[in-house]
Coordinates of C-alpha atoms in Angstrom, one line a residue:
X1 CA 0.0 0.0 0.0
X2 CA 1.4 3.4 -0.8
X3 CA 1.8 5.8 1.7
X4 CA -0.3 8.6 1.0
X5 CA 2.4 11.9 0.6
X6 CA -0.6 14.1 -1.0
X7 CA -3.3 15.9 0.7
X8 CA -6.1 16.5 -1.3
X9 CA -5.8 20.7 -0.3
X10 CA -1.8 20.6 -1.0
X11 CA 0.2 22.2 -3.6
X12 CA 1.3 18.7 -5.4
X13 CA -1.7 18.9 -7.3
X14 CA -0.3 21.8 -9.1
X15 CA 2.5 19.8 -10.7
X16 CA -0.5 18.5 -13.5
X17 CA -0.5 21.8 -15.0
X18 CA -1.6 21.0 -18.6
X19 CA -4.6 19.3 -19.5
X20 CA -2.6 16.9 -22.0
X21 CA -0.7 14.1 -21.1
X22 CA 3.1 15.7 -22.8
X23 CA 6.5 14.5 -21.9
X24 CA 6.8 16.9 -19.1
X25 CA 3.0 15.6 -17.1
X26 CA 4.5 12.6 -18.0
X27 CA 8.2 13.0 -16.6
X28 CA 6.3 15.0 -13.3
X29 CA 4.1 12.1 -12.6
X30 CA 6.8 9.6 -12.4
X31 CA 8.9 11.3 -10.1
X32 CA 5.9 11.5 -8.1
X33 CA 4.9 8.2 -8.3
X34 CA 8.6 6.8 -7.6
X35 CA 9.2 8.8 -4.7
X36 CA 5.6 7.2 -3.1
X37 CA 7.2 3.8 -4.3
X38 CA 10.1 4.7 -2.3
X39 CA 8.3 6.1 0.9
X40 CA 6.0 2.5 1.4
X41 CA 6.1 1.2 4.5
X42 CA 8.9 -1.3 5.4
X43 CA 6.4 -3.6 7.5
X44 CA 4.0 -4.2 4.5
X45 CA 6.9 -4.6 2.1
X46 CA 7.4 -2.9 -1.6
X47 CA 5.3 -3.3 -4.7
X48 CA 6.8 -2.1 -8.0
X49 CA 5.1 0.7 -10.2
X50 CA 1.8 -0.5 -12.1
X51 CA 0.5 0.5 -15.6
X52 CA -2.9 -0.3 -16.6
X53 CA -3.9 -0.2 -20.5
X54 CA -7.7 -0.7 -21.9
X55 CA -8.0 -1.5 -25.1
X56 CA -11.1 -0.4 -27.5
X57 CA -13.9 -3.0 -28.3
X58 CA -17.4 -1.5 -27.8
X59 CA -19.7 -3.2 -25.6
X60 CA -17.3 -6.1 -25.7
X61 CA -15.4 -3.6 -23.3
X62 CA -18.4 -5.1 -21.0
X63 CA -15.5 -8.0 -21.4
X64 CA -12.9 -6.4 -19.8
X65 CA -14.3 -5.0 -17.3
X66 CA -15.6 -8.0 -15.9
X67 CA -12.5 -9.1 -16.3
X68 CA -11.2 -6.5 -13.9
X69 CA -14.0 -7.2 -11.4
X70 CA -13.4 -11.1 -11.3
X71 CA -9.2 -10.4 -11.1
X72 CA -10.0 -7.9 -8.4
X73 CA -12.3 -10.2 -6.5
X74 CA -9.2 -12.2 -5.7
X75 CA -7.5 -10.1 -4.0
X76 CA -7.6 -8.9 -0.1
X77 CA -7.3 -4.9 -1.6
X78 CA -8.4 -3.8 -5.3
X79 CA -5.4 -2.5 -7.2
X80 CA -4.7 1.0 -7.9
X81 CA -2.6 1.0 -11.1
X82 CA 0.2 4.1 -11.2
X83 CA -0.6 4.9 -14.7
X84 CA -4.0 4.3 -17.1
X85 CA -4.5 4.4 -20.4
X86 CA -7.4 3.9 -22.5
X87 CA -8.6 4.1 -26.5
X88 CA -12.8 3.9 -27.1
X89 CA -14.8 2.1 -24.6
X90 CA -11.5 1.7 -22.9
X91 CA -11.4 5.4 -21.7
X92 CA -15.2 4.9 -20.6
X93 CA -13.7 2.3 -17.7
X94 CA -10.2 4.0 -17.3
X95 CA -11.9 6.1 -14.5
X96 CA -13.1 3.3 -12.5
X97 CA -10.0 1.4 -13.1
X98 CA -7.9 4.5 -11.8
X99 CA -10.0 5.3 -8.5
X100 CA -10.4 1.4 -8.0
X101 CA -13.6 2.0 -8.0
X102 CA -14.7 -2.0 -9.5
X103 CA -18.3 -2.1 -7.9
X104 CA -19.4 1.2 -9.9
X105 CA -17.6 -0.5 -13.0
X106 CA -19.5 -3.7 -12.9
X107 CA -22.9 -1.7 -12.3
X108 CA -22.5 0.5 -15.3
X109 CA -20.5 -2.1 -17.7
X110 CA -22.8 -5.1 -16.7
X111 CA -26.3 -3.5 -17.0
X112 CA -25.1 -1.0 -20.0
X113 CA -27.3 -0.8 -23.4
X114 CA -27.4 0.3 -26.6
X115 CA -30.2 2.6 -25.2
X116 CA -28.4 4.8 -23.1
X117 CA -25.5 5.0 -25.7
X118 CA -27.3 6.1 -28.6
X119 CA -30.4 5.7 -30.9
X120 CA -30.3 4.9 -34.2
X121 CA -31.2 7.5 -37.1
X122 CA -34.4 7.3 -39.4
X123 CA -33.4 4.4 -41.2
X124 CA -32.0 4.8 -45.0
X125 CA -32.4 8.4 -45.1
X126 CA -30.3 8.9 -42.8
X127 CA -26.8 9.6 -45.3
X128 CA -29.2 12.5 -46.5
X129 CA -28.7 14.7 -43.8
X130 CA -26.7 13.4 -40.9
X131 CA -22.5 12.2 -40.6
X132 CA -23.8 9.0 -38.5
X133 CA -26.2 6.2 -38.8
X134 CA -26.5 6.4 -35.0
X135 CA -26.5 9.8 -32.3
X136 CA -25.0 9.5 -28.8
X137 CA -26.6 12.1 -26.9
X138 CA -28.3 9.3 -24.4
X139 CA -24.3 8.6 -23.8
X140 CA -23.8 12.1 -22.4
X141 CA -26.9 11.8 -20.1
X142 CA -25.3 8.1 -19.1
X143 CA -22.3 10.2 -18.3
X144 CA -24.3 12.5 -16.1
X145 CA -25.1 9.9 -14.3
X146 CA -22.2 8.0 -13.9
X147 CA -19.0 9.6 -13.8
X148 CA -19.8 12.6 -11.8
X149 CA -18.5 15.2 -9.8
X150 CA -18.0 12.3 -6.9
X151 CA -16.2 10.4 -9.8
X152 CA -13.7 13.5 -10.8
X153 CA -12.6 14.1 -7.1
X154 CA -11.7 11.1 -6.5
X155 CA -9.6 11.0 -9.8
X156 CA -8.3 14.4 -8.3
X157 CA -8.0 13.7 -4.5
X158 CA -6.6 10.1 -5.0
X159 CA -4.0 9.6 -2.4
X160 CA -1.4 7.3 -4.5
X161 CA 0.6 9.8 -7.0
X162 CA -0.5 8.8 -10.7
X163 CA -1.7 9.5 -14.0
X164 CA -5.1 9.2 -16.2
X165 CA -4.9 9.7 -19.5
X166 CA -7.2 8.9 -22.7
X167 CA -6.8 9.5 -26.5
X168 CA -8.8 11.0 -29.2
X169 CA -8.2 12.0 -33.2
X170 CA -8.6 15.7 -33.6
X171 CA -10.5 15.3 -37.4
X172 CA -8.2 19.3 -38.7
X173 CA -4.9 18.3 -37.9
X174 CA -5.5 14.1 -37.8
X175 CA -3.3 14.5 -34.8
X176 CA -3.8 11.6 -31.7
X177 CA -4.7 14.0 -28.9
X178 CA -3.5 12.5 -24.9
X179 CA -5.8 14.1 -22.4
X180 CA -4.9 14.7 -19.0
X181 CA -8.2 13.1 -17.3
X182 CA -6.4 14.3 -14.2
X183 CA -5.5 17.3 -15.1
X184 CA -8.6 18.5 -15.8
X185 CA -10.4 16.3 -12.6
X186 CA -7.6 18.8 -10.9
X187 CA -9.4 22.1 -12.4
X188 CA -12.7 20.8 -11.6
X189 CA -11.9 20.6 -7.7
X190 CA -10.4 23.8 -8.0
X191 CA -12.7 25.8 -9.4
X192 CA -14.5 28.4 -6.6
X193 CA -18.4 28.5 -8.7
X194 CA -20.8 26.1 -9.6
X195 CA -20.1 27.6 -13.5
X196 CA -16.8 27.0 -13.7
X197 CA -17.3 23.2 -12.0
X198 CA -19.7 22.4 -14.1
X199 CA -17.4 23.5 -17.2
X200 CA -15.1 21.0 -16.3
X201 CA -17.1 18.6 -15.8
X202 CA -18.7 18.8 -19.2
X203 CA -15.2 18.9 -20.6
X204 CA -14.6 15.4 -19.4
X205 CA -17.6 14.3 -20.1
X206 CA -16.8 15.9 -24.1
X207 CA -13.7 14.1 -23.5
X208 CA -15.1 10.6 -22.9
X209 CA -18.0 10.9 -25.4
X210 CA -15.1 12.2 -28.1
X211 CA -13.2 8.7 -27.2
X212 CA -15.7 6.6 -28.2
X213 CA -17.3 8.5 -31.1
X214 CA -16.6 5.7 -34.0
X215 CA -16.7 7.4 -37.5
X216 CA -19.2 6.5 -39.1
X217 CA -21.2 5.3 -36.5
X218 CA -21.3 8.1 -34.5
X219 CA -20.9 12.2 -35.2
X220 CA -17.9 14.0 -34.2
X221 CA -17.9 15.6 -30.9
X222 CA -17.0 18.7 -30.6
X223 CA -15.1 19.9 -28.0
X224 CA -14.8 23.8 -26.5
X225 CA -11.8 24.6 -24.6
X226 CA -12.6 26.8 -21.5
X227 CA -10.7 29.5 -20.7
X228 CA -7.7 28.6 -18.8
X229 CA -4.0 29.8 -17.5
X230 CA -1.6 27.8 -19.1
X231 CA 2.5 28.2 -20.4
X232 CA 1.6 25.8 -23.4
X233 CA -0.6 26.6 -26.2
X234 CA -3.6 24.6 -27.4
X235 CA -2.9 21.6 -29.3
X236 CA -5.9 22.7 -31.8
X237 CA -8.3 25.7 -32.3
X238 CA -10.3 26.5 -28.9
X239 CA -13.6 24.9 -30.9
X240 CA -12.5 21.6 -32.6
X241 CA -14.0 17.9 -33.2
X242 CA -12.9 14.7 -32.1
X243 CA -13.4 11.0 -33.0
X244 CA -12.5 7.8 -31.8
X245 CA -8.6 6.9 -31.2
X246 CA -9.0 3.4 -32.5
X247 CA -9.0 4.6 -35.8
X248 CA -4.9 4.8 -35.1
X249 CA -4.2 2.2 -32.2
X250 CA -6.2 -0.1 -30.2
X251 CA -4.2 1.1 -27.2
X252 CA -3.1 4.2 -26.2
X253 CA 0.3 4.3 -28.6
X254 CA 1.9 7.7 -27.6
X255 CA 1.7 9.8 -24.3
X256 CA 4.2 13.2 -25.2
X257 CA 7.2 12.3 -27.6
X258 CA 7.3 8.5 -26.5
X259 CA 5.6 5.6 -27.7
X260 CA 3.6 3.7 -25.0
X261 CA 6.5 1.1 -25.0
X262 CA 9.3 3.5 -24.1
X263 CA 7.0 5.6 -21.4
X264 CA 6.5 2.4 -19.6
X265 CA 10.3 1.2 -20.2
X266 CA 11.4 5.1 -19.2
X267 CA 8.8 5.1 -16.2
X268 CA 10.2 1.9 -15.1
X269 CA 13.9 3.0 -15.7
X270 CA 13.9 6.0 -13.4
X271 CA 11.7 4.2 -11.1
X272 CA 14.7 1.8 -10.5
X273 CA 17.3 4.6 -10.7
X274 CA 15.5 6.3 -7.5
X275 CA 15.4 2.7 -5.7
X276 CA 19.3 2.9 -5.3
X277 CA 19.1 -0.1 -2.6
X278 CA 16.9 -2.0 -5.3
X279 CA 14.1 -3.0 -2.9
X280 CA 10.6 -2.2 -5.2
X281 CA 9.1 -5.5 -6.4
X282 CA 9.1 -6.4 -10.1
X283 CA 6.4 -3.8 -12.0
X284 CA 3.4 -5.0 -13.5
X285 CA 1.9 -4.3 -17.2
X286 CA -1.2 -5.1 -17.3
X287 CA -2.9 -5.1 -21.3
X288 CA -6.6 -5.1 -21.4
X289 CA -7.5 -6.4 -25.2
X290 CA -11.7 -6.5 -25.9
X291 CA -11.6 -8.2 -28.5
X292 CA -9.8 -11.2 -30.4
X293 CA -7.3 -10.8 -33.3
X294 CA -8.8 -14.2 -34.6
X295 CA -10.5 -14.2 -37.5
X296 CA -14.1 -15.5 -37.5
X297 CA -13.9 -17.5 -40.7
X298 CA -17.5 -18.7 -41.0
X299 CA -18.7 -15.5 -41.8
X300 CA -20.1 -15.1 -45.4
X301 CA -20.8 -12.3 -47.9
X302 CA -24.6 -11.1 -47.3
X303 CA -26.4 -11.3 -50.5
X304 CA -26.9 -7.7 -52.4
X305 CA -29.3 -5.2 -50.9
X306 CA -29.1 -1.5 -49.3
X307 CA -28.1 -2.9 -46.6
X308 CA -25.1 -5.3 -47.5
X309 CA -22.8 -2.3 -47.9
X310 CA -23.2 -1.3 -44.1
X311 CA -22.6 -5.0 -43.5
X312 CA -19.3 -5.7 -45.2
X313 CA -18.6 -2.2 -43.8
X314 CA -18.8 -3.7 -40.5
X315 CA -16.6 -6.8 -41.3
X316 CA -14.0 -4.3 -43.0
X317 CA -13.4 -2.3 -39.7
X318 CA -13.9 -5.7 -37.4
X319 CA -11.2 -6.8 -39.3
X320 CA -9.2 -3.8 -39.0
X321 CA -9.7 -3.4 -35.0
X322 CA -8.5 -7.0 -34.8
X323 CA -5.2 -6.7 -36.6
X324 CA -4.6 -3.0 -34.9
X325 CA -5.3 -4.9 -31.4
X326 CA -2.8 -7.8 -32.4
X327 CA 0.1 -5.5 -33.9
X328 CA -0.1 -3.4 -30.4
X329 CA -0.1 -6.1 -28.2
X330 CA 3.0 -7.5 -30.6
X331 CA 4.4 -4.1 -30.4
X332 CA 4.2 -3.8 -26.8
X333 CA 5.5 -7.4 -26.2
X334 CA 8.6 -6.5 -28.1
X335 CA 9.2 -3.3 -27.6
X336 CA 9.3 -3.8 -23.4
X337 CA 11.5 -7.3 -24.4
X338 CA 13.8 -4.9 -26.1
X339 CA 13.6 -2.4 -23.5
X340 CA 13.9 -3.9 -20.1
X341 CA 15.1 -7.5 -21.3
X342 CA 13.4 -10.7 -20.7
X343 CA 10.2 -10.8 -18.4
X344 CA 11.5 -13.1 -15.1
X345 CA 14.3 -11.4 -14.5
X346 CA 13.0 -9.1 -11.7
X347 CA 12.5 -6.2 -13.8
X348 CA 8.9 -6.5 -14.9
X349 CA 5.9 -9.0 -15.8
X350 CA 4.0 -8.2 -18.3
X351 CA -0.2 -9.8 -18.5
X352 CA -2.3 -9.7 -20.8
X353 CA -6.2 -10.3 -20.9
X354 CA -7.7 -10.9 -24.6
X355 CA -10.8 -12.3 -25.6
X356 CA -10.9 -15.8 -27.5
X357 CA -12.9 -15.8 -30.8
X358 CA -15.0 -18.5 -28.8
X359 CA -16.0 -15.9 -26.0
X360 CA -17.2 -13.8 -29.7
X361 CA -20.8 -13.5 -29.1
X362 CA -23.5 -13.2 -31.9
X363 CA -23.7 -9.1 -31.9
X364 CA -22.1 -6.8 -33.4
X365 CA -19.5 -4.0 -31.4
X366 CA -22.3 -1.8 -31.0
X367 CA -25.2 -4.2 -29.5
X368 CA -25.0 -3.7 -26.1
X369 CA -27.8 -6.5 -25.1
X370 CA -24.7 -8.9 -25.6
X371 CA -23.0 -6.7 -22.8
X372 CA -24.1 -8.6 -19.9
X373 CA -23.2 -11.8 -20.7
X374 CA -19.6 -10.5 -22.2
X375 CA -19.2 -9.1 -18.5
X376 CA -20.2 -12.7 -17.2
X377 CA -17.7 -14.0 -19.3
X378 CA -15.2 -11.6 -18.2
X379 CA -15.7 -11.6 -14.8
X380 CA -15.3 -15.7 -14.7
X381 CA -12.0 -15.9 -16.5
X382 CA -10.8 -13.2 -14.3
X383 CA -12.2 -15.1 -11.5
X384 CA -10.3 -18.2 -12.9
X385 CA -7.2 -16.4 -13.5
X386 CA -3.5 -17.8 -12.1
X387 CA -0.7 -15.3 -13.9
X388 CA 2.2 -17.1 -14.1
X389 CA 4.7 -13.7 -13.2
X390 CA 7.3 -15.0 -14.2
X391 CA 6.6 -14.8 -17.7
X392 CA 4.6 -12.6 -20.4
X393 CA 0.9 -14.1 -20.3
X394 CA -2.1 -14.1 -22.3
X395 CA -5.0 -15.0 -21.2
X396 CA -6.3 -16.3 -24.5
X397 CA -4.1 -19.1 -24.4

């Protein structure tokens, strides 16, 4: 357990001074988060840095987080990962997983449906005079609901030192944009008028919705920067529109100048550099993939209607989320190999958690009646699970 070194009224806060998750948030929150390493208690003995990273999937993210909830169950104290990252419906449950909050996950992710994520256009007229065949707006009322201003002080009052961050596309620049969740959970607490909370708050919220806005499927969110003081300059106009990361990575790929593999090698490298007496435990990377990078080969063409474009549509970009999953997890396999050398060797252990193209349920991404049973399945493998830590792991074997 980490020793908690920040008040929720102290300066310490202040060191997440940009709402964007750069190389120097990024360098900030590890010195913070190695010096809590090296503060733990001596009695309760050392645990090495943990990195969390949620992978998109739509409601099979229902998947992962049961996942979560079963892994969790197992243990005497939930885990509160250092560092989270998430991509799509991956950022929806990188809140909960960074305030360990896993009974509010299952409630939301286990009883989610398509209802209060979208409704679906006028059928077939809908290319006339709309960029979507579906519109989130229920998903911003879900929000309300959900990740509230209870939800973003606890992001921003957490005791352990760490970092939240999330990814979106800016559509202008086609620029992968790495939000500071805490950051701006940070401006919410500060703010002194309802206004100004409830500014922030809607920002996140903008955030999240942005994160899982699927082209095609859903419209563009835009997002309004509020007025601010900040040393660094916006990324992109003050009024600008987002889409879904996973149309770049199925896991967040870049936080500041570094890819995801060298923050987490880096984070891990200073970490051990400030443990002169080398006493932290081994770190733990922990990959979260909702969805399998098998290929479901019984599918066949649909015979020609109206309709059979916006199916083989939806079996080109299944297709394409299950390659982009598999080439990150292979990138971040052999990257942290490269890195850090061989799992084992008291450096790190890397786990991963994918789904198996039997746990593939008849729905499509975006039918959320599956998502119960996808957290049932989750939450029993997780349940089931026995990491071997001395070795990189997948679950899907």
């Amino acid at each position: 357990m980490l020793l908690p070194l920040v008040s929720a009224h102290s300066n310490a806060f202040e060191s997440h001074n940009s709402l964007w998750c750069d190389q120097n948030i990024v360098d900030k929150a590890i010195h913070e988060i190695g010096d809590a390493l090296m503060h733990q208690s001596a009695d309760k003995g050392s645990s090495g840095a943990s990195l969390l990273a949620l992978s998109g999937g739509g409601s099979r993210g229902s998947w992962g987080a049961g996942f979560l909830v079963g892994w969790q169950s197992q243990r005497e104290q939930p885990r509160n990962f250092d560092l989270v990252t998430g991509v799509s419906v991956g950022a929806l449950l990188s809140t909960y997983a960074y305030i360990a909050d896993y009974a509010g996950m299952k409630t939301v992710m286990e009883n989610i449906r398509s209802k209060d994520v979208y409704r679906q256009r006028v059928p077939l007229l809908w290319p006339l005079y709309a960029t979507s065949k579906f519109h989130n707006g229920r998903l911003h009322k879900t929000l309300d609901a959900t990740i509230g201003p209870a939800q973003l002080e606890a992001v921003a009052q957490r005791p352990q030192p760490g970092l939240l961050c999330v990814a979106t596309v800016e559509i202008g620049s086609g620029e992968l944009v790495k939000w500071n969740l805490t950051g701006i959970a940070e401006k919410f607490i500060e703010s002194r008028t309802d206004e100004e909370r409830h500014t922030w708050l809607e920002l996140y919220h903008q955030v999240l919705v942005a994160a899982t806005s699927v082209p095609g499927a859903f419209p563009p969110q835009k997002i309004v920067m509020p007025e601010f003081n900040s040393d660094q300059p916006l990324p992109f106009t003050k009024v600008s529109w987002h889409i879904d990361a996973g149309v770049r990575t199925q896991v967040f790929g870049d936080v500041g100048s570094n890819e995801l593999v060298n923050l987490y090698a880096d984070f891990l490298t200073m970490v051990e550099s400030m443990d002169k007496d080398q006493h932290l435990a081994p770190a733990e990377i922990v990959m979260i993939i909702n969805s399998s990078d098998e290929v479901d080969r019984t599918w066949s063409p649909p015979k020609y209607s109206f309709l059979s474009l916006f199916k083989l549509a939806a079996r080109s970009i299944t297709l394409i989320l299950n390659q982009t999953a598999k080439g990150s997890r292979e990138k971040l396999i052999e990257g942290v190999r490269h890195k850090l050398g061989e799992p084992g060797e008291g450096r790190w252990h890397l786990h991963i958690a994918s789904m198996s193209q039997a746990e593939l349920l008849d729905c499509g991404a975006l039918d959320f009646s599956c998502a119960g049973r996808y957290f049932q399945e989750g939450e029993d493998r997780g349940r089931e699970l026995n990491w071997d830590q001395s070795s990189v792991h997948s679950t899907e074997e």
